Coordinates of C-alpha atoms in Angstrom, one line a residue:
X208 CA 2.6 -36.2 64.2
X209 CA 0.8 -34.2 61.5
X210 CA 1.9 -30.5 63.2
X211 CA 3.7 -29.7 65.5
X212 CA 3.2 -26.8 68.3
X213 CA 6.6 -26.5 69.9
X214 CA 7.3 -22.9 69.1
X215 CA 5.7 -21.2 72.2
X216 CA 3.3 -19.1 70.1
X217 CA 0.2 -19.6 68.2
X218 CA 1.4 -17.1 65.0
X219 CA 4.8 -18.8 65.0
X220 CA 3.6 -22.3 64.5
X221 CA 1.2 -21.1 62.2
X222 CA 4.7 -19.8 60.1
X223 CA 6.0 -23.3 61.5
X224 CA 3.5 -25.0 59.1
X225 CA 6.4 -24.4 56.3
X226 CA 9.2 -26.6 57.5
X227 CA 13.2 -26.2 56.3
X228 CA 12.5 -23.5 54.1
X229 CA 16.3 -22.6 52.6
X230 CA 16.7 -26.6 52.1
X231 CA 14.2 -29.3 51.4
X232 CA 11.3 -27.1 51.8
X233 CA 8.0 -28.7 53.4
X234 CA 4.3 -27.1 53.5
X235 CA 2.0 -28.8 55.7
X236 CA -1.0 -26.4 54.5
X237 CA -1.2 -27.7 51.1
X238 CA -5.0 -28.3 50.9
X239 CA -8.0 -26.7 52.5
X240 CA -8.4 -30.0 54.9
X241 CA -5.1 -29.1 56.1
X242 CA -5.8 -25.8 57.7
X243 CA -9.2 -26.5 58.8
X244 CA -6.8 -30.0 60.7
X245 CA -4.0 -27.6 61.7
X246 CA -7.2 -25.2 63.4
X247 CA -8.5 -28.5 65.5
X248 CA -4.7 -29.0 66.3
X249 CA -3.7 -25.5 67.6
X250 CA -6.9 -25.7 69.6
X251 CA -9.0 -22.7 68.4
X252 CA -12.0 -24.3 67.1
X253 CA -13.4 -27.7 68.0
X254 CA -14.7 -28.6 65.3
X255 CA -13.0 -28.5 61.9
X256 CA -14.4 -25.5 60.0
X257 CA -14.9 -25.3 56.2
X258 CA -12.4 -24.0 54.3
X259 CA -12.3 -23.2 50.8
X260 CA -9.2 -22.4 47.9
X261 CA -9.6 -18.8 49.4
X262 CA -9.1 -19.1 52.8
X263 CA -6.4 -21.4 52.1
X264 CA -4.2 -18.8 50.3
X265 CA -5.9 -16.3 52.7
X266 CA -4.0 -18.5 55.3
X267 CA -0.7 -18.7 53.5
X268 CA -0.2 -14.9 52.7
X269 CA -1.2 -14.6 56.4
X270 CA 1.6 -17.2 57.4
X271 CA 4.1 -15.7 55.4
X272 CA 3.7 -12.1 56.3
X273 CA 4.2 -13.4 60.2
X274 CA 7.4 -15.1 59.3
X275 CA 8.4 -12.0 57.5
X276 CA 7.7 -9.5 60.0
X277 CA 9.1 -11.8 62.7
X278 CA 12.7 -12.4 61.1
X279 CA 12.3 -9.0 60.5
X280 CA 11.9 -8.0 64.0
X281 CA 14.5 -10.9 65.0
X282 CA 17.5 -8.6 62.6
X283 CA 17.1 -5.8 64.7
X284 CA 14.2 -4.3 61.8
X285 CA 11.0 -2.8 61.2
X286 CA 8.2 -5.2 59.6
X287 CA 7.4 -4.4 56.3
X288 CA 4.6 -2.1 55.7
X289 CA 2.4 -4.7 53.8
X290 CA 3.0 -7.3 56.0
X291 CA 1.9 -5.6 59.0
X292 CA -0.9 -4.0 57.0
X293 CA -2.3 -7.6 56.3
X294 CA -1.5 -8.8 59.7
X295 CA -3.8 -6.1 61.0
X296 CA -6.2 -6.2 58.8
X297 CA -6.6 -10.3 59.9
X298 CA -6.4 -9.2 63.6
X299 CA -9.7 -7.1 63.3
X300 CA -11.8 -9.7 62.1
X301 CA -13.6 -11.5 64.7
X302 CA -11.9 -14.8 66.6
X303 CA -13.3 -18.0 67.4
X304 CA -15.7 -17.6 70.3
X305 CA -15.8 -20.4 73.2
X306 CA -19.3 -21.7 74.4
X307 CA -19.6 -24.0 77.7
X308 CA -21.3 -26.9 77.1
X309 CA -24.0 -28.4 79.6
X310 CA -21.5 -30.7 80.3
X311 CA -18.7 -28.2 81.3
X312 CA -16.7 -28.5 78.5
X313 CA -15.7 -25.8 75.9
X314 CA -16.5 -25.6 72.9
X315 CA -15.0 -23.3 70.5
X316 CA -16.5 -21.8 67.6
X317 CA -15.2 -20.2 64.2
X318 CA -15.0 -20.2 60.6
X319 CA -11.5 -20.0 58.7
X320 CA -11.4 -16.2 59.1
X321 CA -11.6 -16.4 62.7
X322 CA -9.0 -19.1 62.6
X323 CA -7.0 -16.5 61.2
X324 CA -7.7 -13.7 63.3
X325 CA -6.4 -15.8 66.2
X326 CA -3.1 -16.2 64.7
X327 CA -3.2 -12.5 63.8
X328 CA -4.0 -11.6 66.8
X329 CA -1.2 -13.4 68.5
X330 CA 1.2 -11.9 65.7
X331 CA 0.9 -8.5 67.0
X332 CA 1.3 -9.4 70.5
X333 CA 4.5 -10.6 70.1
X334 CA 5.6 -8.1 66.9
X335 CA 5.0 -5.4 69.5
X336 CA 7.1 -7.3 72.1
X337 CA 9.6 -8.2 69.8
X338 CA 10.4 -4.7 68.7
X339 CA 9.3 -2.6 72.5
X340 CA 12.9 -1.3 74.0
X341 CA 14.4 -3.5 76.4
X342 CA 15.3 -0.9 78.6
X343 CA 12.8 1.9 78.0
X344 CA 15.3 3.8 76.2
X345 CA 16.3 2.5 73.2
X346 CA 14.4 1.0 69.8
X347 CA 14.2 -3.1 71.0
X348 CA 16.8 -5.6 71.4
X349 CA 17.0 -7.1 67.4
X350 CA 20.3 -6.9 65.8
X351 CA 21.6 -8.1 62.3
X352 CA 23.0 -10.9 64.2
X353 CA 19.5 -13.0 64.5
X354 CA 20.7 -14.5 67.5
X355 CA 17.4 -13.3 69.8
X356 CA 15.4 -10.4 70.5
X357 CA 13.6 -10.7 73.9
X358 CA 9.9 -10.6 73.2
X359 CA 8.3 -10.6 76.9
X360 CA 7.2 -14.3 77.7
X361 CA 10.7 -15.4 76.0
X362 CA 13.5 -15.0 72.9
X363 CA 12.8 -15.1 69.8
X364 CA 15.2 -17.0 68.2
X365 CA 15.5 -19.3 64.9
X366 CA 16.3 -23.1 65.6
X367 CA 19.6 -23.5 65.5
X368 CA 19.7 -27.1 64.2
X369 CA 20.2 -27.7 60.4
X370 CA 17.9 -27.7 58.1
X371 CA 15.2 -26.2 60.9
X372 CA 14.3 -23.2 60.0
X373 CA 11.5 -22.9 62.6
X374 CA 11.4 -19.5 64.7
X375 CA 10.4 -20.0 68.7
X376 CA 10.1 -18.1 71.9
X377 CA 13.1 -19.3 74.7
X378 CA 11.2 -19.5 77.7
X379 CA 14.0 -21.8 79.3
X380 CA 15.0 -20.2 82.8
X381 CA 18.3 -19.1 81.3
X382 CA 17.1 -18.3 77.8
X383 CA 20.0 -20.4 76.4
X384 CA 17.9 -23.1 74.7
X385 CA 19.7 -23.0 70.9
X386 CA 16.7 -25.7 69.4
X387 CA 13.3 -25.0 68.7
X388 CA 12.5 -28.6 70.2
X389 CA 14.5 -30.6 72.2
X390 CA 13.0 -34.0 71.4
X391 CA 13.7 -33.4 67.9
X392 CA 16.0 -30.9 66.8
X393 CA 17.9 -31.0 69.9
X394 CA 18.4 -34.7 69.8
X395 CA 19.2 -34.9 66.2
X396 CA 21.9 -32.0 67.3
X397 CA 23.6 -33.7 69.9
X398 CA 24.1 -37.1 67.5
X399 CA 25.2 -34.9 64.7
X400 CA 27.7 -33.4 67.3
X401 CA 28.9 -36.6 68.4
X402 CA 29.1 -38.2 65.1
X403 CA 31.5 -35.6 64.2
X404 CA 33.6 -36.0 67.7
X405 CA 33.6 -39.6 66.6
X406 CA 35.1 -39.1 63.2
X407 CA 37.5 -36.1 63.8
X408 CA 41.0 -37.2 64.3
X409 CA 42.6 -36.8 67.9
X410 CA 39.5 -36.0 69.7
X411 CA 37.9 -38.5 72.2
X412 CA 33.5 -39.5 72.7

């Protein structure tokens, strides 16, 4: 699979598109195709739009100011002033527009800026989540820890399965899910796990 949209929100798989970034680091938007294939895969436009050089690193500032501001947020702190500055200034530009077809079917409309407003957009949903008090009282639920902040529709939380670096939204019923994907990181948890088991002396599979 080219991408992969497992994180539970449309701004963190667009900071998903950098994969193991303290090890091994992998970008999956390395050419202008790339985004205008990652924006047919998240499902904002239908067709892929054109992107040039620009919107490319247009894209990639945008991406990295989200992961920013959401580890951030995730420590318990405030976004940086830039980063929010740019995520905003995405967020006001003008998102893809669906049209129904004669045949009932949507069609979705937009050029690389409005691809990036979407993911703006969906940034500052769940920035102002993130970092609204828990309770009412107090200044949100981040601490230095990084272990999760509750951001309304689920936890934010940062895979827990090494090298992933990939930040996701828990929505499991007892927000304890530790992997950003079961399939995947969760599986290739549980085998590391065992392997281990299997190797360390006195202890039984």
């Amino acid at each position: 699979m080219e991408f992969t949209f497992h994180s539970g929100d449309l701004a963190l798989d667009l900071a998903g598109t950098v994969q193991h970034r303290r090890d091994d680091r992998r970008d999956l938007l390395t050419a202008p195709d790339r985004l205008a294939r990652w924006a047919v895969a998240a499902g904002l436009v239908t067709d892929p739009p054109p992107v040039s050089a620009a919107d490319l690193a247009a894209a990639v500032d945008l991406r990295e100011a989200v992961y920013r501001a959401a580890t951030a947020v995730l420590h318990g702190r405030a976004p940086a002033a830039d980063d929010r500055d740019l995520i905003n200034h995405w967020a006001a530009a003008a998102p893809p527009v669906p049209r129904l077809t004669g045949d009932g079917t949507v069609h979705r409309d937009g050029d690389a800026p409005a691809v990036l407003a979407a993911a703006a957009r969906a940034a500052v949903d769940l920035l102002a989540a993130a970092a609204a008090p828990a309770d009412g009282t107090g200044s949100g639920s981040g601490d230095d820890t990084g272990d999760g902040v509750d951001a309304g529709r689920g936890v934010l939380k940062e895979c827990q399965a090494d090298p992933c670096t990939r930040l996701y939204l828990d929505t499991s019923r007892r927000r304890t899910r530790r992997w950003c994907d079961m399939r995947q990181c969760g599986n290739r948890a549980k085998a590391a796990a065992f392997r281990a088991r299997r190797t360390t002396p006195g202890t039984h599979a």
